Coordinates of C-alpha atoms in Angstrom, one line a residue:
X58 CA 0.0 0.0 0.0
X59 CA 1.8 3.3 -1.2
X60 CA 1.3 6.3 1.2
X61 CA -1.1 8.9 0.1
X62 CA 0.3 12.2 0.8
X63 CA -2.6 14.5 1.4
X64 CA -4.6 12.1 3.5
X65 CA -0.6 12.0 5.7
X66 CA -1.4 15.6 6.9
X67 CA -2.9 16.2 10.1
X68 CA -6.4 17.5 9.1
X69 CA -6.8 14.5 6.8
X70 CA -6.2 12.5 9.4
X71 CA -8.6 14.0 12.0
X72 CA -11.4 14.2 9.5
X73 CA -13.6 11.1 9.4
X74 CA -14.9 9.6 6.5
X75 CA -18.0 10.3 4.7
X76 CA -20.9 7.8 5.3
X77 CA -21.3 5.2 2.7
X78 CA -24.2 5.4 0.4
X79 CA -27.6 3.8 1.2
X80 CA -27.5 0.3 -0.1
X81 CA -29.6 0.6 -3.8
X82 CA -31.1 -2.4 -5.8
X83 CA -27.8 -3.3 -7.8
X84 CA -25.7 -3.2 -4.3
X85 CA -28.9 -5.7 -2.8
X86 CA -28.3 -7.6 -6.0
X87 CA -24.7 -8.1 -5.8
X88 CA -24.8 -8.8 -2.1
X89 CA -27.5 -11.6 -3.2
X90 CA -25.4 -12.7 -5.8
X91 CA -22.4 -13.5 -3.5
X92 CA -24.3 -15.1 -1.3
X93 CA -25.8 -17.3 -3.8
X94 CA -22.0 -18.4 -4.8
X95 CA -21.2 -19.1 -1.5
X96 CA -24.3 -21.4 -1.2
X97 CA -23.1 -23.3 -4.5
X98 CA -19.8 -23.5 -3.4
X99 CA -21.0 -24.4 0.2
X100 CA -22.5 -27.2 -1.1
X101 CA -20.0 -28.6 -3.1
X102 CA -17.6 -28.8 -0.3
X103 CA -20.4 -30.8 1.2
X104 CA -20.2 -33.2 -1.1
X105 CA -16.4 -33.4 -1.0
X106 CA -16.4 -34.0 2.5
X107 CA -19.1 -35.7 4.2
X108 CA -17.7 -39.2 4.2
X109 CA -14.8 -37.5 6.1
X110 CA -16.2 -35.6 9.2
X111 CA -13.9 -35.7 12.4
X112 CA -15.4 -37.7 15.2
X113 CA -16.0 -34.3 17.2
X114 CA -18.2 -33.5 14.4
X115 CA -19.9 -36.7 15.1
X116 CA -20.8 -35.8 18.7
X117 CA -22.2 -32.4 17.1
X118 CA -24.9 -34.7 14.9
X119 CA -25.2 -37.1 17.5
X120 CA -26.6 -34.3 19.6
X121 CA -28.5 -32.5 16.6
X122 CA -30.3 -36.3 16.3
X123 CA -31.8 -36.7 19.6
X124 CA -32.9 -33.2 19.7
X125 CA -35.0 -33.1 16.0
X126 CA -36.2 -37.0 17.2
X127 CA -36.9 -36.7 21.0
X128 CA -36.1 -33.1 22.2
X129 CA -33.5 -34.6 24.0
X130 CA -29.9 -33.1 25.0
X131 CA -27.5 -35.6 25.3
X132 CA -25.0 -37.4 23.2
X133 CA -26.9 -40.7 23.3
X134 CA -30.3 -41.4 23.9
X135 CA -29.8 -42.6 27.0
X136 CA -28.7 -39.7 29.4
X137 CA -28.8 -36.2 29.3
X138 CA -25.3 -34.4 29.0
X139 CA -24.1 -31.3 28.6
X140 CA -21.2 -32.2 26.7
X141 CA -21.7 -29.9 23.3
X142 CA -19.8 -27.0 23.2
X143 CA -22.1 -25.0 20.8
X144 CA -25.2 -25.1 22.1
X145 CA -26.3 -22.9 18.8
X146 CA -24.6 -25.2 16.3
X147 CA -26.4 -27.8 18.2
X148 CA -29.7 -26.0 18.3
X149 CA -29.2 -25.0 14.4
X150 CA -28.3 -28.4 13.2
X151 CA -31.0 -30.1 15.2
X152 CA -33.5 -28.1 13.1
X153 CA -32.3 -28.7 9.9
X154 CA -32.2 -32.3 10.5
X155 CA -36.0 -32.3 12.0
X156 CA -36.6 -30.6 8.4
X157 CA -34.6 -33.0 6.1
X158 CA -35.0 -36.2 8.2
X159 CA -31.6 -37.1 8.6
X160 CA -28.8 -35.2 10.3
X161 CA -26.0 -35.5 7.8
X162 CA -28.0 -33.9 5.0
X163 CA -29.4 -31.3 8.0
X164 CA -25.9 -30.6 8.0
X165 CA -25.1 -30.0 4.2
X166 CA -28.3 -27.5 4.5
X167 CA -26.9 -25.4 7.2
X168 CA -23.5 -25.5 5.8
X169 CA -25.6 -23.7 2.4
X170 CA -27.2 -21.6 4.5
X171 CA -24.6 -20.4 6.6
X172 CA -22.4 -19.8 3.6
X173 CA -24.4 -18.0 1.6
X174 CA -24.9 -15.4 4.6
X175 CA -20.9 -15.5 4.8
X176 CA -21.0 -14.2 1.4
X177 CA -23.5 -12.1 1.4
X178 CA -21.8 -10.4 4.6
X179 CA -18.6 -10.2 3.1
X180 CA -20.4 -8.3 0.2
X181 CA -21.7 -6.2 2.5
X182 CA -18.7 -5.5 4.6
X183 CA -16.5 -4.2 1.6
X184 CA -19.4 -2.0 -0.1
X185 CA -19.8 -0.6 3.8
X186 CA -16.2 0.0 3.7
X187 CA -15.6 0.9 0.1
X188 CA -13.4 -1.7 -0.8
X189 CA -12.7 -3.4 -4.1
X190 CA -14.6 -7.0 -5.1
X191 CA -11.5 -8.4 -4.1
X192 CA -12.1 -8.9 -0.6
X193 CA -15.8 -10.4 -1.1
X194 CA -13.8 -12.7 -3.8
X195 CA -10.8 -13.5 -1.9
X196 CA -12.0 -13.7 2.0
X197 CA -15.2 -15.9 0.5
X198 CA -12.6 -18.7 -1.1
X199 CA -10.0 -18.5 1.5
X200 CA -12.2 -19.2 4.1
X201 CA -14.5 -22.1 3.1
X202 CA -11.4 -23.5 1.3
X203 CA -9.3 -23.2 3.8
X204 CA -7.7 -27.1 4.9
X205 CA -8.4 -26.3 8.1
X206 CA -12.1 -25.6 7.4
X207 CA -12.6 -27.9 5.4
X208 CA -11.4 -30.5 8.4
X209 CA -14.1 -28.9 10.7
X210 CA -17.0 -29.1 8.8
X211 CA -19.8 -30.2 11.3
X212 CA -18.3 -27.9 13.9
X213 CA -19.0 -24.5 15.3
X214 CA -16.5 -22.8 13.2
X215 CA -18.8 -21.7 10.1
X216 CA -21.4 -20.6 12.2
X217 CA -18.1 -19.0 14.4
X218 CA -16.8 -17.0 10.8
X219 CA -20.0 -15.9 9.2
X220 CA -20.9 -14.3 13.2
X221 CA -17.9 -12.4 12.8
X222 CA -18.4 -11.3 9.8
X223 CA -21.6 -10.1 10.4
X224 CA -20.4 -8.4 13.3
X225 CA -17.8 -6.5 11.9
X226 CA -21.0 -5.5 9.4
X227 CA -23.3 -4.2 12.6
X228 CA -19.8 -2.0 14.3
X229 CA -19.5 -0.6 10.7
X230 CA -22.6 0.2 10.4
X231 CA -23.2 1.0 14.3
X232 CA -26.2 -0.7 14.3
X233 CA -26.1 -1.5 18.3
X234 CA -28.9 -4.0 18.5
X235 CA -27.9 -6.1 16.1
X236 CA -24.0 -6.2 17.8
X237 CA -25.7 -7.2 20.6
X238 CA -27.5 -9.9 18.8
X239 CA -24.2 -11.3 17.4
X240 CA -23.0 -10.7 20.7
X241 CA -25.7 -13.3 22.0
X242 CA -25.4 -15.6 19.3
X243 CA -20.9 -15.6 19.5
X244 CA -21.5 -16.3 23.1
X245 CA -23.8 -18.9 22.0
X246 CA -21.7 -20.4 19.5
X247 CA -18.9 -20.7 22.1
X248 CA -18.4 -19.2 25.3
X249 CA -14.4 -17.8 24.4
X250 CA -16.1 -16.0 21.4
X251 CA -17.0 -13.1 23.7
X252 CA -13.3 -11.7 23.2
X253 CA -14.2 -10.4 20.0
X254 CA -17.1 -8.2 20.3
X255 CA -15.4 -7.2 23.2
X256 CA -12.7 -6.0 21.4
X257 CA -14.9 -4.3 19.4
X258 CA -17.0 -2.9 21.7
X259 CA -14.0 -1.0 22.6
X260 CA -13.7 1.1 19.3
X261 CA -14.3 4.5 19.5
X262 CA -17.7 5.0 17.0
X263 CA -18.9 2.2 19.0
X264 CA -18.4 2.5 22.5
X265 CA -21.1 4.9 22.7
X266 CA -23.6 3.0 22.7
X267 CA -22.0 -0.6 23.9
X268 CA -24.4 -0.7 27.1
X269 CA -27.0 -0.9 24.7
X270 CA -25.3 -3.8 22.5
X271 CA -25.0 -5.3 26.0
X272 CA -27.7 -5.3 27.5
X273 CA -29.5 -6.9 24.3
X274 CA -26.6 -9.5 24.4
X275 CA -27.6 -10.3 27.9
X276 CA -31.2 -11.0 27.2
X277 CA -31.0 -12.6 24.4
X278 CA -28.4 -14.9 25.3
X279 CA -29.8 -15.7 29.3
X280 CA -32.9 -17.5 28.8
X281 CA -30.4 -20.5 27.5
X282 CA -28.2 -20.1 30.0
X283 CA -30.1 -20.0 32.7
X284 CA -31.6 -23.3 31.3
X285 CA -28.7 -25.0 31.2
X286 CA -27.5 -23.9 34.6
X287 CA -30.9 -24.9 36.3
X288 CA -31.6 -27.7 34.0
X289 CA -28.2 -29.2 32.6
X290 CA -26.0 -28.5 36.2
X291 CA -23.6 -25.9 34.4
X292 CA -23.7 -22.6 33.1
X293 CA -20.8 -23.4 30.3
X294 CA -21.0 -26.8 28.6
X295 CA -18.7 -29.7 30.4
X296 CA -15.9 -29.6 27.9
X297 CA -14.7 -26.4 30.0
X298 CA -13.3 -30.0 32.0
X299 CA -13.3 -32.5 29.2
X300 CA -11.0 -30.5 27.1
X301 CA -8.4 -29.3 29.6
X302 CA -8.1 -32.1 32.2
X303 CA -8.9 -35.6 29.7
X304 CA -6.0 -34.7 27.9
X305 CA -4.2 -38.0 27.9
X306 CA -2.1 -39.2 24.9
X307 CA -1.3 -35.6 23.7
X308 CA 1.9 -35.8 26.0
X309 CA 4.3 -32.5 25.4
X310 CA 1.9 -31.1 22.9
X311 CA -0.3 -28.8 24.1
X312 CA -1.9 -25.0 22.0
X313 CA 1.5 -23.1 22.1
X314 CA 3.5 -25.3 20.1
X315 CA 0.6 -27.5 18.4
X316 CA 1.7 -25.7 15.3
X317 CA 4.8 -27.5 15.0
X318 CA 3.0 -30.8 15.6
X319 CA 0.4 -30.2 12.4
X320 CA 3.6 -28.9 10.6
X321 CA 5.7 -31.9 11.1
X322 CA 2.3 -34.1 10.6
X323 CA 0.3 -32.0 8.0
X324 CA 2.6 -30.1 6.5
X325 CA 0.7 -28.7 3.3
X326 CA -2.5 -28.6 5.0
X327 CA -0.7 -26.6 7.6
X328 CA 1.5 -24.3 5.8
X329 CA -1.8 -23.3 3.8
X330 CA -4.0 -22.7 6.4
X331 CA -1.4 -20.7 8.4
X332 CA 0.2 -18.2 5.1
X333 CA -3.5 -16.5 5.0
X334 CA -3.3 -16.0 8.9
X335 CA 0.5 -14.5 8.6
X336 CA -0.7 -11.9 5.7
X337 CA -3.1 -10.5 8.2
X338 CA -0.9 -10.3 11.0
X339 CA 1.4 -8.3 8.7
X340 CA -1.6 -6.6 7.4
X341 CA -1.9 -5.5 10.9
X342 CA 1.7 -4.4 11.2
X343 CA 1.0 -2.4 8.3
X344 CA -2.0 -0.5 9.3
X345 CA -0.3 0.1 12.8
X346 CA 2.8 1.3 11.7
X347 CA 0.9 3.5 9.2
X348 CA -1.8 4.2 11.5
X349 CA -4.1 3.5 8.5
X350 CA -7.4 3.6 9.5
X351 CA -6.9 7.8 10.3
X352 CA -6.7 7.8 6.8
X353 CA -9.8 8.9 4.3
X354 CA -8.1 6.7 1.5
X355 CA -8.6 3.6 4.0
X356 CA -11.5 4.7 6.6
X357 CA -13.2 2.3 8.4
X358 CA -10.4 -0.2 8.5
X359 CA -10.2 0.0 12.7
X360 CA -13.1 -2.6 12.4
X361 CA -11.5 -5.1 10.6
X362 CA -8.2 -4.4 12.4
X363 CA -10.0 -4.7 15.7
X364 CA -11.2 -8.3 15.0
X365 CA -7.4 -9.0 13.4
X366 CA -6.4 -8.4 17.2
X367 CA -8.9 -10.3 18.7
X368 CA -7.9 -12.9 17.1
X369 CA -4.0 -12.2 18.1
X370 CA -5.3 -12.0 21.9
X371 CA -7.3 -15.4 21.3
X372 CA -4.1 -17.2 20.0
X373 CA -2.1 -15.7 22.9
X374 CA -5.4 -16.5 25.6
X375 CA -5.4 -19.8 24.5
X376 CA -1.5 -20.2 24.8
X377 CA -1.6 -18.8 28.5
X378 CA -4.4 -21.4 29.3
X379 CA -2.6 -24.3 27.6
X380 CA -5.2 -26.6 26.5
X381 CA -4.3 -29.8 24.3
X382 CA -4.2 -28.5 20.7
X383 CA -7.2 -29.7 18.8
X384 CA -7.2 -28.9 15.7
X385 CA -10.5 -26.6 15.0
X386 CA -9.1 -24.4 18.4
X387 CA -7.3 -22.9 15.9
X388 CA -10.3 -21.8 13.7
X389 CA -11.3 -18.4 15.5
X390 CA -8.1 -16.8 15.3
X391 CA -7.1 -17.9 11.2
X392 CA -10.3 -16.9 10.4
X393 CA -10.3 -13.6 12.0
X394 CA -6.6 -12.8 10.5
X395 CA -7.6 -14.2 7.3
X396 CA -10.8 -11.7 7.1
X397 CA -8.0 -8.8 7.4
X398 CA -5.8 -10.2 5.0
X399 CA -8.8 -10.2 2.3
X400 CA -9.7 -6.7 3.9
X401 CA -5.8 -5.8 3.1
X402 CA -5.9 -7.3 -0.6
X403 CA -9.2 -5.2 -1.2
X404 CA -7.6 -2.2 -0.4
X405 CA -5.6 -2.5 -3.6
X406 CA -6.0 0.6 -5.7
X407 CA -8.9 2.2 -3.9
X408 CA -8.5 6.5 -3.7
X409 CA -6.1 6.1 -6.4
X410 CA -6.4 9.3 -9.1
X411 CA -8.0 7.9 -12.6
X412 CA -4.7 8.5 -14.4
X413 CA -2.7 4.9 -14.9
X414 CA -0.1 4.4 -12.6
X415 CA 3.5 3.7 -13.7
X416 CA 4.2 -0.2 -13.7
X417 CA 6.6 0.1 -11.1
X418 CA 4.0 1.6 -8.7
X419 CA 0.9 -0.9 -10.3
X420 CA 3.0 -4.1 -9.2
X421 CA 3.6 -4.0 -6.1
X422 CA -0.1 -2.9 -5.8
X423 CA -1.0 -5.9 -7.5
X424 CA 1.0 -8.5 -4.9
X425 CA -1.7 -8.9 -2.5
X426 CA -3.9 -9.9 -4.6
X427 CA -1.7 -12.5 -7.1
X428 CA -0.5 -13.4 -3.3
X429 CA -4.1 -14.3 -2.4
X430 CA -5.2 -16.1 -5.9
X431 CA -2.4 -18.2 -5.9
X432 CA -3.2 -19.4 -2.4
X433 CA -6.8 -20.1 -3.5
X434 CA -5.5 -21.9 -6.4
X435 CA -2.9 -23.9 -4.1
X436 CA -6.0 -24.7 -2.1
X437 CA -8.3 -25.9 -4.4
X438 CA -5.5 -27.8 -6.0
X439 CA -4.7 -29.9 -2.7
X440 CA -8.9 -30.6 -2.3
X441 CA -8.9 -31.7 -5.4
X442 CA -5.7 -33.9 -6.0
X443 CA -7.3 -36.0 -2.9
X444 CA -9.7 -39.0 -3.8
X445 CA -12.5 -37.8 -4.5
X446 CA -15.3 -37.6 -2.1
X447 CA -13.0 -37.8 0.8
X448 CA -12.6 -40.4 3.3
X449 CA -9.9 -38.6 6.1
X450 CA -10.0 -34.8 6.0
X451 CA -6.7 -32.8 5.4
X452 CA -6.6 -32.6 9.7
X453 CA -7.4 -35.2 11.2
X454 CA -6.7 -36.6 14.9
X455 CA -9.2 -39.6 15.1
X456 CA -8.2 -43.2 15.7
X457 CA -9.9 -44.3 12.9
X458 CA -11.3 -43.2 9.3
X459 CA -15.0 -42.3 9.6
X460 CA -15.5 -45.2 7.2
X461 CA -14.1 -47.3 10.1
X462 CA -15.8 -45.9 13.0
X463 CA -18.9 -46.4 10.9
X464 CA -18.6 -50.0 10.2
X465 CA -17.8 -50.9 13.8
X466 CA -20.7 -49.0 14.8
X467 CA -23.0 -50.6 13.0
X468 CA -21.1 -53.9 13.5
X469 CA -21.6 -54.3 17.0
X470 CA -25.0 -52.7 17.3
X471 CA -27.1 -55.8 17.8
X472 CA -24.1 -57.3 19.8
X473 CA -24.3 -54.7 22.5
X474 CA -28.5 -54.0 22.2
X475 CA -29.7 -53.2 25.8
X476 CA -26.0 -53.3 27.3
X477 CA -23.6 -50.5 28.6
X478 CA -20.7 -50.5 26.4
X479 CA -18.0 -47.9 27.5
X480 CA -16.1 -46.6 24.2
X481 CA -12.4 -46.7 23.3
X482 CA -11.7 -42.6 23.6
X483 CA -13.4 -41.5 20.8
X484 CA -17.3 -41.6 20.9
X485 CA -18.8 -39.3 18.3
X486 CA -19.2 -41.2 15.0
X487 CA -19.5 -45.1 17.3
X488 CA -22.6 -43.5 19.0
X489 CA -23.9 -41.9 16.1
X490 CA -23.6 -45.5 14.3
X491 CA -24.5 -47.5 16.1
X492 CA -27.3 -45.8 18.2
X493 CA -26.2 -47.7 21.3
X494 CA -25.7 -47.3 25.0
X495 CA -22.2 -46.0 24.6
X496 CA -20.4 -44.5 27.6
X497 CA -17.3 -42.3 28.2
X498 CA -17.2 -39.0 30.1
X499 CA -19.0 -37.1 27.4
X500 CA -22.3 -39.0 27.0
X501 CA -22.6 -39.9 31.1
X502 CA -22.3 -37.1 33.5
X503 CA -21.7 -39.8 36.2
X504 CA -18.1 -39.3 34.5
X505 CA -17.9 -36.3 35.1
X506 CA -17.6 -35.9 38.7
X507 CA -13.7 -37.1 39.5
X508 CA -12.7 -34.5 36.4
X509 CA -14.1 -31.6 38.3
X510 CA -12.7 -31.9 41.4
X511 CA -9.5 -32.8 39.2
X512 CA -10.1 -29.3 37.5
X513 CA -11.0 -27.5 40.7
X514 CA -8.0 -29.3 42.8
X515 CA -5.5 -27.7 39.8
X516 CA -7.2 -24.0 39.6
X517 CA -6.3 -20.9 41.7
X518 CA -8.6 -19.1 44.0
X519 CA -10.5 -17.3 41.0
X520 CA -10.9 -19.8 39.3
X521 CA -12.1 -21.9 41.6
X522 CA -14.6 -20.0 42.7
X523 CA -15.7 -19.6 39.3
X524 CA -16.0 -23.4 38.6
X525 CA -17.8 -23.7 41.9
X526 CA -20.4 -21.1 40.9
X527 CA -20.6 -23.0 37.2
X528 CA -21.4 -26.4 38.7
X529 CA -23.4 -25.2 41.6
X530 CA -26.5 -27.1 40.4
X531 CA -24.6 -30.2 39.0
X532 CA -26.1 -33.2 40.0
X533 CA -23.9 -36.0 41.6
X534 CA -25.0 -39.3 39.5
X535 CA -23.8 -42.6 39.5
X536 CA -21.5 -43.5 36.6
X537 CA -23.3 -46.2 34.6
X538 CA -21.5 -49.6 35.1
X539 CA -20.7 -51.1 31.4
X540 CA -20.7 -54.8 30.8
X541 CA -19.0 -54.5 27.4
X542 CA -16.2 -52.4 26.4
X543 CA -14.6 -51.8 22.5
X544 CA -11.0 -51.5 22.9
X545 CA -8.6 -49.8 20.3
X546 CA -4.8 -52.4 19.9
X547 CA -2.5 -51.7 18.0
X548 CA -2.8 -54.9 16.4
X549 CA -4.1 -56.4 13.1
X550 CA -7.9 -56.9 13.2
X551 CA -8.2 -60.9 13.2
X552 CA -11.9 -62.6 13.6
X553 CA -14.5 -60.9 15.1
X554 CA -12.3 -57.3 15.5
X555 CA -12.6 -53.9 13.0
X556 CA -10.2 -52.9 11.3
X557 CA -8.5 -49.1 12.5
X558 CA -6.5 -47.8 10.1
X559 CA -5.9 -44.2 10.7
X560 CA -3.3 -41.7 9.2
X561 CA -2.7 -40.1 12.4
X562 CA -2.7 -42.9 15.0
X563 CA -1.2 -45.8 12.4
X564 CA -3.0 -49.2 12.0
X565 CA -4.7 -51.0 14.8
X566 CA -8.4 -52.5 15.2
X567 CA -11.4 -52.2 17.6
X568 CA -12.1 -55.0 19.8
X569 CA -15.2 -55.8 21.9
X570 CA -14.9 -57.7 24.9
X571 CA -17.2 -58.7 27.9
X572 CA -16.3 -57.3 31.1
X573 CA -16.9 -59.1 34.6
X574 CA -18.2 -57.4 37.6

């Protein structure tokens, strides 16, 4: 970005920029038009993917199931839980798959939906702050074809993007209701997602009217909470334990140097997921050393360079706090820095004077954006050099391909009808399958008990208090007993065992056995 000299004086820079236009029929019509692409291309990533869904994003549908067929909230049919750490994804899935009858396909519709409002948003985001197609274009591909998205699909992490997109649309815009709607529904989505309207709520043209965007955040978002605390034992879902004290087999890795691992393990997948991230952190540098935003030529850019820090802070938060490093953990923050590097690449020529610009001022111009459709390109081209649909995702830390998981699960189904069967350490895609009585810590709060006082024993004074207040109405239950349990080997499958077979975890097979009392 070359320096604009007028805008570099002092009264430029204290002069804010003018309002954008009222959105007319063509602008309506192009905002509907990407958002129509990104429902095509929305589904055909569906289509790529849905044999390969991680076995978190089994636990997602398992819950989305017994909601659309019994209102119930739990990962099996069995027992209630409170082990879904989306409540909305849940809530949003569940309802598609009332409407299409079958949760996988309820998925591949939200997944449309969701997308299409991404790119409609994005639309909307660069008209509001006069930026070049590039960015709808450019933030649109890089985040649905992202390998890291494309890992996650049946997670929170679309819902996660196109909220945050939206919300940098309502801070532009000041619209202060609908902040605090996407406030609610962030907070929804998942409970660390608050850091980013927080961050925005600290910008200047909106922190006037932030007690209105919270207090709207507050009521929409309590009547759940306040269900889940009086009715499910917690006011946060239980991975706030699962996911920081079960973190066995992860030995030294843990968030702060899980990079390295998907590096060393992933390396493509990693490297391509992480370059978009790295542009908007030096996108940042940019605007900060430039102080960009006070500058007409690039008004309104403190939004999008406001959620490019919250997603800095959420890296670092989550480095402080240490928790294994799961993949899709990752999501918030490369999708937030990958949303200013589009931002960045849209700037490209905007406030320049109508004259043509020497070559040697057009090319360097021009890098951000060859920079960004080469990485699209590089995307697409690693999807598609895959067999196609996929069977293992580009990310993947499951002991078995979904393929696998599915055939066990349907496998022992009649073997284990009206027993407990305790799982092997990965539940998801066995209980969806195989519709059993499957137990681990996440479908049977009985589980749950030892990890919280685990959890508590470990925390300081705050946060102990603060766990103490979260589980004040959990229920002490008995852990169900199991008679049967499926055990992962590293061995061959021989008669009666499943083969296990995964890229991350090396060849081994499932095994169910009868335990004794």
């Amino acid at each position: 970005m070359s320096a604009d000299p007028a805008a570099a004086t002092g009264a430029h820079a204290r002069t804010p920029a003018a309002p954008p236009p009222a959105a007319g029929p063509d602008d309506r019509r192009r905002d509907a038009g990407w958002a129509a692409l990104g429902g095509v291309l929305a589904a055909l990533v569906f289509l790529l993917v849905r044999y390969s869904l991680i076995d978190d994003a089994y636990i997602t549908l398992s819950y989305a199931r017994n909601l659309a067929e019994h209102l119930h909230w739990g990962l099996t049919p069995y027992r209630t839980a409170n082990s879904a750490t989306s409540p909305l994804n849940v809530l949003l899935l569940g309802a598609a798959a009332f409407v299409v009858r079958d949760p996988v396909w309820g998925l591949g519709l939200t997944s449309v939906l969701l997308t299409a409002a991404l790119g409609g948003g994005l639309s909307r985001l660069a008209r509001r702050l006069q930026l070049t197609g590039v960015t709808t274009a450019l933030g649109l591909a890089l985040l649905v074809l992202s390998p890291l998205m494309l890992s996650v699909v049946g997670m929170e992490m679309t819902l996660a993007v196109t909220l945050l997109v939206w919300l940098a649309v309502a801070a532009v815009e000041e619209r202060p209701v609908l902040l605090g709607l996407l406030t609610a529904a962030l907070l929804l989505t998942r409970v660390d997602l608050l850091l980013f309207p927080l961050v925005l709520l600290a910008l200047p043209g909106v922190r006037r009217r932030a007690g209105r965007s919270l207090l709207v955040a507050v009521l929409a978002a309590a009547p759940w909470y306040l269900f889940s605390w009086w009715v499910l034992g917690a006011l946060v879902p239980d991975t706030l334990v699962l996911k920081t004290v079960a973190s066995a087999g992860w030995g030294k890795w843990h968030f702060g140097n899980g990079p390295y691992l998907y590096l060393r393990e992933y390396p493509v997948a990693a490297v391509l997921t992480a370059l978009p991230a790295l542009a908007g952190v030096a996108a940042l540098g940019w605007w900060a050393a430039r102080r960009a935003w006070q500058r007409p030529r690039f008004a309104g850019l403190g939004v999008p360079a406001a959620l490019g820090v919250a997603g800095v802070l959420h890296f670092l938060a989550y480095t402080l706090l240490s928790p294994p490093p799961y993949h899709w953990y990752y999501a918030p923050s490369v999708g937030a820095l990958t949303l200013v590097a589009a931002v960045a690449a849209g700037t490209t020529g905007r406030g320049r004077p109508a004259a043509p610009a020497p070559a040697a001022r057009r090319l360097p111009a021009l890098a951000p954006l060859v920079a960004g459709v080469l990485l699209v390109v590089a995307d697409l081209g690693t999807a598609l050099a895959r067999p196609l649909p996929w069977d293992v995702a580009p990310v993947m830390t499951n002991w078995a391909t979904a393929a696998e998981y599915r055939s066990t699960g349907e496998a022992i189904a009649p073997l284990v009808a009206g027993q407990v069967v305790s799982s092997p350490g990965e539940i998801g895609t066995l209980a969806y399958w195989c519709r059993c009585d499957i137990v681990d810590s996440f479908s049977d709060p009985g589980r749950l008990e030892p990890l919280i006082a685990e959890r508590r024993a470990a925390a300081g004074p705050v946060m102990r208090l603060l766990l103490q207040a979260n589980f004040a109405n959990h229920d002490v239950v008995p852990a169900a007993v199991p008679t049967r349990a499926l055990v992962w080997l590293h061995v061959p499958a021989t008669a009666g065992a499943w083969p296990a077979d995964s890229p991350w975890r090396g060849p081994g097979s499932f095994q169910l056995r009868t335990l004794t009392p």
